[in-house]
């Protein structure tokens, strides 16, 4: 009997993994396997910053495998405001999860980094060998250093005890069940929420910054399949980038145009260049992933965006929208 514990199981990526495990045919490449018990937990079950609660959680479920997604997560603007919280909360969460997984003798842990951990000034494209080659972008150094430390912890557990702890490095993620709260959201859910409100209230749709920065966006349900594949088939301590190709980079303006189209918005649409642009680009190579997984079909960006906009419009009342506007 394998017990797979998914921390952060109530968030954007966690609910996507739950969706795939519950909808893909049992025994299929990304489906549940016979004899597997999947457990999805959120912070209401245990605050993973707390040692005692973390220990109790692992004793309760006795996981054999862990997909560790739990984290303090947010977009550019909340990262810029709360660098210490993003550093300290994530260090505490990660240390408690890895320590308890080690103590329990878990067969495997996959933690989740992010392409924003990479050095701001490094030769592009970003690949798995460049994580520690310089300082991260100033806007999110708290989160970035806490996430980099996971790679250091994995290597230390492997080196001293032989633990099979590894990590995934996704680019910007989007999809159903995302955080749409304008105070802390990432760019795509923020633009969807703002465009929805502009359409509803007849007000301008305002995109922050110049619209020039470039990003790679992966659909949460594609990322979910890649995590399930890693659980089954990737046993290397070295982190692995989980991303669409480098040629899929889009500008924030192109992303905003796609949101306007998906929302059917026809009102005033402008940019507030007094707001920060953040890191200009962080182009990641998925060559290593494709060399290992072989054929993998990513959902086209526009189709994934339309599905997410539909989900948001249908679930607005129950979505994570922060204070009503
Ligand atoms: P999310 O939607 O904000 O979900 C965060 C999850 O972590 C929720 O399940 C939350 O539980 C849980 N959590 C937060 N603080 C916790 C605590 N103190 N104790 C226990 N659980 C806690 O985040 P996400 O976007 O799915 O991110 C999942 C992982 O992907 C994170 O490690 C993140 O760093 C990484 N990542 C995300 C992106 C992105 O663009 N979203 C990009 C790259 C990497 P509650 O909901 O119950 O509070
Ligand atoms: O997803 P995002 O917030 O974070 O995207 P990063 C920021 C880009 O979108 C900037 C523009 O260029 C912003 O100027 N933008 C335009 C907006 N309008 C908005 C808006 O209404 N809200 C937001 N949030 N952005 C994050 C890291 O960097 O990437 C995190 O700070 C994490 O730690 C995440 O790693 C994946 O892509 O810049």
PDB file of C-alpha atoms in Angstrom, residues 76-269:
ATOM      1  CA  UNK A  76       5.381  40.035  -7.655  1.00  0.00           C
ATOM      2  CA  UNK A  77       3.770  42.765  -5.542  1.00  0.00           C
ATOM      3  CA  UNK A  78       3.157  40.748  -2.356  1.00  0.00           C
ATOM      4  CA  UNK A  79       6.679  39.269  -2.671  1.00  0.00           C
ATOM      5  CA  UNK A  80       8.121  42.769  -2.814  1.00  0.00           C
ATOM      6  CA  UNK A  81       6.165  43.740   0.328  1.00  0.00           C
ATOM      7  CA  UNK A  82       6.793  40.640   2.480  1.00  0.00           C
ATOM      8  CA  UNK A  83      10.295  39.307   1.767  1.00  0.00           C
ATOM      9  CA  UNK A  84      10.907  38.154   5.363  1.00  0.00           C
ATOM     10  CA  UNK A  85       7.547  36.305   5.626  1.00  0.00           C
ATOM     11  CA  UNK A  86       8.224  34.539   2.294  1.00  0.00           C
ATOM     12  CA  UNK A  87      11.711  33.598   3.507  1.00  0.00           C
ATOM     13  CA  UNK A  88      10.884  32.476   7.063  1.00  0.00           C
ATOM     14  CA  UNK A  89       7.496  30.781   6.543  1.00  0.00           C
ATOM     15  CA  UNK A  90       8.847  28.726   3.647  1.00  0.00           C
ATOM     16  CA  UNK A  91      12.058  27.753   5.477  1.00  0.00           C
ATOM     17  CA  UNK A  92       9.977  26.538   8.447  1.00  0.00           C
ATOM     18  CA  UNK A  93       7.466  24.628   6.267  1.00  0.00           C
ATOM     19  CA  UNK A  94      10.165  22.960   4.157  1.00  0.00           C
ATOM     20  CA  UNK A  95      12.347  21.950   7.119  1.00  0.00           C
ATOM     21  CA  UNK A  96       9.411  20.389   8.992  1.00  0.00           C
ATOM     22  CA  UNK A  97       8.250  18.409   5.957  1.00  0.00           C
ATOM     23  CA  UNK A  98      11.706  17.097   4.997  1.00  0.00           C
ATOM     24  CA  UNK A  99      12.662  16.324   8.610  1.00  0.00           C
ATOM     25  CA  UNK A 100       9.467  14.330   9.268  1.00  0.00           C
ATOM     26  CA  UNK A 101       9.710  12.537   5.914  1.00  0.00           C
ATOM     27  CA  UNK A 102      13.257  11.527   6.836  1.00  0.00           C
ATOM     28  CA  UNK A 103      12.290  10.441  10.357  1.00  0.00           C
ATOM     29  CA  UNK A 104       9.437   8.322   8.941  1.00  0.00           C
ATOM     30  CA  UNK A 105      11.654   6.808   6.233  1.00  0.00           C
ATOM     31  CA  UNK A 106       9.566   8.034   3.280  1.00  0.00           C
ATOM     32  CA  UNK A 107      10.613   6.372   0.017  1.00  0.00           C
ATOM     33  CA  UNK A 108      10.408   9.662  -1.913  1.00  0.00           C
ATOM     34  CA  UNK A 109       9.744  13.376  -1.542  1.00  0.00           C
ATOM     35  CA  UNK A 110       9.256  15.764  -4.471  1.00  0.00           C
ATOM     36  CA  UNK A 111       9.404  19.410  -3.355  1.00  0.00           C
ATOM     37  CA  UNK A 112       8.438  22.382  -5.506  1.00  0.00           C
ATOM     38  CA  UNK A 113      10.776  25.254  -6.369  1.00  0.00           C
ATOM     39  CA  UNK A 114      10.074  27.933  -9.024  1.00  0.00           C
ATOM     40  CA  UNK A 115      11.968  29.509 -11.946  1.00  0.00           C
ATOM     41  CA  UNK A 116      12.116  32.747  -9.941  1.00  0.00           C
ATOM     42  CA  UNK A 117      14.798  31.079  -7.748  1.00  0.00           C
ATOM     43  CA  UNK A 118      17.300  31.450 -10.581  1.00  0.00           C
ATOM     44  CA  UNK A 119      19.969  34.159 -10.663  1.00  0.00           C
ATOM     45  CA  UNK A 120      18.721  37.394 -12.214  1.00  0.00           C
ATOM     46  CA  UNK A 121      21.911  37.789 -14.250  1.00  0.00           C
ATOM     47  CA  UNK A 122      22.848  34.452 -15.919  1.00  0.00           C
ATOM     48  CA  UNK A 123      23.163  33.097 -19.464  1.00  0.00           C
ATOM     49  CA  UNK A 124      19.807  32.063 -20.870  1.00  0.00           C
ATOM     50  CA  UNK A 125      18.064  29.739 -21.185  1.00  0.00           C
ATOM     51  CA  UNK A 126      17.813  28.673 -17.559  1.00  0.00           C
ATOM     52  CA  UNK A 127      18.589  24.982 -17.044  1.00  0.00           C
ATOM     53  CA  UNK A 128      18.938  22.667 -14.048  1.00  0.00           C
ATOM     54  CA  UNK A 129      22.659  23.470 -13.542  1.00  0.00           C
ATOM     55  CA  UNK A 130      22.328  27.243 -13.007  1.00  0.00           C
ATOM     56  CA  UNK A 131      20.248  27.568  -9.788  1.00  0.00           C
ATOM     57  CA  UNK A 132      23.050  28.699  -7.497  1.00  0.00           C
ATOM     58  CA  UNK A 133      25.113  30.787  -9.972  1.00  0.00           C
ATOM     59  CA  UNK A 134      24.315  34.212  -8.538  1.00  0.00           C
ATOM     60  CA  UNK A 135      21.751  36.278  -6.642  1.00  0.00           C
ATOM     61  CA  UNK A 136      18.038  36.028  -7.478  1.00  0.00           C
ATOM     62  CA  UNK A 137      16.025  39.039  -8.628  1.00  0.00           C
ATOM     63  CA  UNK A 138      15.709  41.678  -5.901  1.00  0.00           C
ATOM     64  CA  UNK A 139      11.883  41.597  -5.995  1.00  0.00           C
ATOM     65  CA  UNK A 140      11.559  38.103  -4.505  1.00  0.00           C
ATOM     66  CA  UNK A 141      14.873  37.204  -2.852  1.00  0.00           C
ATOM     67  CA  UNK A 142      13.088  36.028   0.319  1.00  0.00           C
ATOM     68  CA  UNK A 143      11.028  33.349  -1.443  1.00  0.00           C
ATOM     69  CA  UNK A 144      13.863  32.534  -3.851  1.00  0.00           C
ATOM     70  CA  UNK A 145      16.473  31.804  -1.154  1.00  0.00           C
ATOM     71  CA  UNK A 146      14.012  29.717   0.889  1.00  0.00           C
ATOM     72  CA  UNK A 147      13.256  27.633  -2.216  1.00  0.00           C
ATOM     73  CA  UNK A 148      16.952  27.301  -3.194  1.00  0.00           C
ATOM     74  CA  UNK A 149      17.640  25.957   0.284  1.00  0.00           C
ATOM     75  CA  UNK A 150      15.343  22.978  -0.478  1.00  0.00           C
ATOM     76  CA  UNK A 151      17.789  21.884  -3.174  1.00  0.00           C
ATOM     77  CA  UNK A 152      20.622  22.178  -0.616  1.00  0.00           C
ATOM     78  CA  UNK A 153      18.568  20.200   1.965  1.00  0.00           C
ATOM     79  CA  UNK A 154      17.779  17.458  -0.590  1.00  0.00           C
ATOM     80  CA  UNK A 155      21.477  17.022  -1.394  1.00  0.00           C
ATOM     81  CA  UNK A 156      22.371  16.937   2.318  1.00  0.00           C
ATOM     82  CA  UNK A 157      19.725  14.266   3.126  1.00  0.00           C
ATOM     83  CA  UNK A 158      20.890  12.269   0.109  1.00  0.00           C
ATOM     84  CA  UNK A 159      24.570  12.636   0.988  1.00  0.00           C
ATOM     85  CA  UNK A 160      24.304  11.779   4.702  1.00  0.00           C
ATOM     86  CA  UNK A 161      21.356   9.292   4.703  1.00  0.00           C
ATOM     87  CA  UNK A 162      20.708   8.316   1.069  1.00  0.00           C
ATOM     88  CA  UNK A 163      17.181   9.788   1.141  1.00  0.00           C
ATOM     89  CA  UNK A 164      15.400   9.958  -2.252  1.00  0.00           C
ATOM     90  CA  UNK A 165      14.408  13.629  -1.943  1.00  0.00           C
ATOM     91  CA  UNK A 166      14.190  15.707  -5.128  1.00  0.00           C
ATOM     92  CA  UNK A 167      12.476  18.814  -6.498  1.00  0.00           C
ATOM     93  CA  UNK A 168      10.572  20.189  -9.466  1.00  0.00           C
ATOM     94  CA  UNK A 169      11.006  23.713 -10.911  1.00  0.00           C
ATOM     95  CA  UNK A 170       7.795  24.964 -12.546  1.00  0.00           C
ATOM     96  CA  UNK A 171       7.497  28.259 -14.412  1.00  0.00           C
ATOM     97  CA  UNK A 172       4.472  30.525 -13.680  1.00  0.00           C
ATOM     98  CA  UNK A 173       1.396  28.322 -13.215  1.00  0.00           C
ATOM     99  CA  UNK A 174      -2.307  29.125 -13.788  1.00  0.00           C
ATOM    100  CA  UNK A 175      -5.626  27.270 -13.784  1.00  0.00           C
ATOM    101  CA  UNK A 176      -8.832  26.585 -11.786  1.00  0.00           C
ATOM    102  CA  UNK A 177      -8.736  27.109  -7.978  1.00  0.00           C
ATOM    103  CA  UNK A 178      -5.945  29.726  -8.341  1.00  0.00           C
ATOM    104  CA  UNK A 179      -5.566  32.660  -5.938  1.00  0.00           C
ATOM    105  CA  UNK A 180      -7.460  35.583  -7.578  1.00  0.00           C
ATOM    106  CA  UNK A 181      -7.054  37.992  -4.618  1.00  0.00           C
ATOM    107  CA  UNK A 182      -5.642  41.170  -6.221  1.00  0.00           C
ATOM    108  CA  UNK A 183      -3.457  41.812  -3.150  1.00  0.00           C
ATOM    109  CA  UNK A 184      -1.452  38.595  -3.576  1.00  0.00           C
ATOM    110  CA  UNK A 185      -2.346  37.064  -6.965  1.00  0.00           C
ATOM    111  CA  UNK A 186       0.026  36.207  -9.774  1.00  0.00           C
ATOM    112  CA  UNK A 187      -0.386  38.106 -13.036  1.00  0.00           C
ATOM    113  CA  UNK A 188      -2.839  35.842 -14.941  1.00  0.00           C
ATOM    114  CA  UNK A 189      -5.414  35.341 -12.135  1.00  0.00           C
ATOM    115  CA  UNK A 190      -5.056  39.057 -11.288  1.00  0.00           C
ATOM    116  CA  UNK A 191      -5.770  40.092 -14.889  1.00  0.00           C
ATOM    117  CA  UNK A 192      -8.738  37.681 -15.106  1.00  0.00           C
ATOM    118  CA  UNK A 193     -10.206  39.121 -11.880  1.00  0.00           C
ATOM    119  CA  UNK A 194      -9.575  42.738 -12.911  1.00  0.00           C
ATOM    120  CA  UNK A 195     -11.055  42.197 -16.377  1.00  0.00           C
ATOM    121  CA  UNK A 196     -14.099  40.458 -14.850  1.00  0.00           C
ATOM    122  CA  UNK A 197     -14.671  43.451 -12.524  1.00  0.00           C
ATOM    123  CA  UNK A 198     -14.098  45.993 -15.355  1.00  0.00           C
ATOM    124  CA  UNK A 199     -16.738  44.210 -17.464  1.00  0.00           C
ATOM    125  CA  UNK A 200     -19.175  43.941 -14.521  1.00  0.00           C
ATOM    126  CA  UNK A 201     -18.707  47.563 -13.304  1.00  0.00           C
ATOM    127  CA  UNK A 202     -18.102  49.264 -16.664  1.00  0.00           C
ATOM    128  CA  UNK A 203     -14.724  50.523 -15.444  1.00  0.00           C
ATOM    129  CA  UNK A 204     -11.303  50.536 -17.247  1.00  0.00           C
ATOM    130  CA  UNK A 205      -9.221  47.322 -17.325  1.00  0.00           C
ATOM    131  CA  UNK A 206      -5.824  48.407 -15.965  1.00  0.00           C
ATOM    132  CA  UNK A 207      -2.739  46.239 -16.434  1.00  0.00           C
ATOM    133  CA  UNK A 208       0.161  47.128 -14.140  1.00  0.00           C
ATOM    134  CA  UNK A 209       3.605  47.889 -15.530  1.00  0.00           C
ATOM    135  CA  UNK A 210       4.690  48.325 -19.147  1.00  0.00           C
ATOM    136  CA  UNK A 211       3.373  44.994 -20.420  1.00  0.00           C
ATOM    137  CA  UNK A 212       6.813  44.233 -21.899  1.00  0.00           C
ATOM    138  CA  UNK A 213       8.173  41.558 -19.490  1.00  0.00           C
ATOM    139  CA  UNK A 214       8.107  37.997 -20.797  1.00  0.00           C
ATOM    140  CA  UNK A 215       6.850  34.870 -19.034  1.00  0.00           C
ATOM    141  CA  UNK A 216       6.291  31.136 -19.703  1.00  0.00           C
ATOM    142  CA  UNK A 217       2.935  29.946 -18.319  1.00  0.00           C
ATOM    143  CA  UNK A 218       2.150  26.258 -17.629  1.00  0.00           C
ATOM    144  CA  UNK A 219      -1.460  25.043 -17.182  1.00  0.00           C
ATOM    145  CA  UNK A 220      -1.926  23.556 -13.684  1.00  0.00           C
ATOM    146  CA  UNK A 221      -3.458  20.379 -15.105  1.00  0.00           C
ATOM    147  CA  UNK A 222      -0.435  19.769 -17.357  1.00  0.00           C
ATOM    148  CA  UNK A 223       1.895  20.426 -14.422  1.00  0.00           C
ATOM    149  CA  UNK A 224      -0.136  17.971 -12.335  1.00  0.00           C
ATOM    150  CA  UNK A 225       0.512  15.180 -14.858  1.00  0.00           C
ATOM    151  CA  UNK A 226       4.237  15.992 -14.820  1.00  0.00           C
ATOM    152  CA  UNK A 227       4.333  15.733 -11.008  1.00  0.00           C
ATOM    153  CA  UNK A 228       2.611  12.318 -11.184  1.00  0.00           C
ATOM    154  CA  UNK A 229       5.127  11.208 -13.823  1.00  0.00           C
ATOM    155  CA  UNK A 230       8.010  12.418 -11.595  1.00  0.00           C
ATOM    156  CA  UNK A 231       6.572  10.462  -8.651  1.00  0.00           C
ATOM    157  CA  UNK A 232       6.602   7.315 -10.738  1.00  0.00           C
ATOM    158  CA  UNK A 233       9.682   7.644 -12.900  1.00  0.00           C
ATOM    159  CA  UNK A 234      12.178  10.306 -11.664  1.00  0.00           C
ATOM    160  CA  UNK A 235      14.625   9.171  -8.937  1.00  0.00           C
ATOM    161  CA  UNK A 236      17.430  11.732  -9.106  1.00  0.00           C
ATOM    162  CA  UNK A 237      18.250  14.313  -6.414  1.00  0.00           C
ATOM    163  CA  UNK A 238      18.903  16.918  -9.128  1.00  0.00           C
ATOM    164  CA  UNK A 239      15.965  19.344  -9.614  1.00  0.00           C
ATOM    165  CA  UNK A 240      13.957  19.116 -12.854  1.00  0.00           C
ATOM    166  CA  UNK A 241      12.385  22.039 -14.740  1.00  0.00           C
ATOM    167  CA  UNK A 242       8.692  21.397 -15.517  1.00  0.00           C
ATOM    168  CA  UNK A 243       7.761  23.886 -18.222  1.00  0.00           C
ATOM    169  CA  UNK A 244       6.458  24.560 -21.694  1.00  0.00           C
ATOM    170  CA  UNK A 245       9.171  25.252 -24.284  1.00  0.00           C
ATOM    171  CA  UNK A 246      11.314  28.411 -24.431  1.00  0.00           C
ATOM    172  CA  UNK A 247       9.483  29.415 -27.627  1.00  0.00           C
ATOM    173  CA  UNK A 248       6.255  29.689 -25.612  1.00  0.00           C
ATOM    174  CA  UNK A 249       7.325  32.888 -23.838  1.00  0.00           C
ATOM    175  CA  UNK A 250       4.606  35.550 -24.028  1.00  0.00           C
ATOM    176  CA  UNK A 251       4.688  39.224 -23.033  1.00  0.00           C
ATOM    177  CA  UNK A 252       2.406  40.487 -20.260  1.00  0.00           C
ATOM    178  CA  UNK A 253       0.653  42.537 -23.008  1.00  0.00           C
ATOM    179  CA  UNK A 254      -0.012  39.385 -25.053  1.00  0.00           C
ATOM    180  CA  UNK A 255      -1.293  37.654 -21.901  1.00  0.00           C
ATOM    181  CA  UNK A 256      -3.593  40.611 -21.160  1.00  0.00           C
ATOM    182  CA  UNK A 257      -4.855  40.597 -24.772  1.00  0.00           C
ATOM    183  CA  UNK A 258      -5.696  36.882 -24.383  1.00  0.00           C
ATOM    184  CA  UNK A 259      -7.607  37.599 -21.138  1.00  0.00           C
ATOM    185  CA  UNK A 260      -9.559  40.439 -22.842  1.00  0.00           C
ATOM    186  CA  UNK A 261     -10.476  38.052 -25.695  1.00  0.00           C
ATOM    187  CA  UNK A 262     -11.480  35.184 -23.367  1.00  0.00           C
ATOM    188  CA  UNK A 263     -13.588  37.557 -21.218  1.00  0.00           C
ATOM    189  CA  UNK A 264     -15.190  39.211 -24.278  1.00  0.00           C
ATOM    190  CA  UNK A 265     -14.253  42.601 -22.789  1.00  0.00           C
ATOM    191  CA  UNK A 266     -14.762  45.649 -25.068  1.00  0.00           C
ATOM    192  CA  UNK A 267     -14.241  48.530 -22.619  1.00  0.00           C
ATOM    193  CA  UNK A 268     -11.268  50.822 -21.938  1.00  0.00           C
ATOM    194  CA  UNK A 269      -7.965  48.902 -21.545  1.00  0.00           C
TER     195      UNK A 269
END
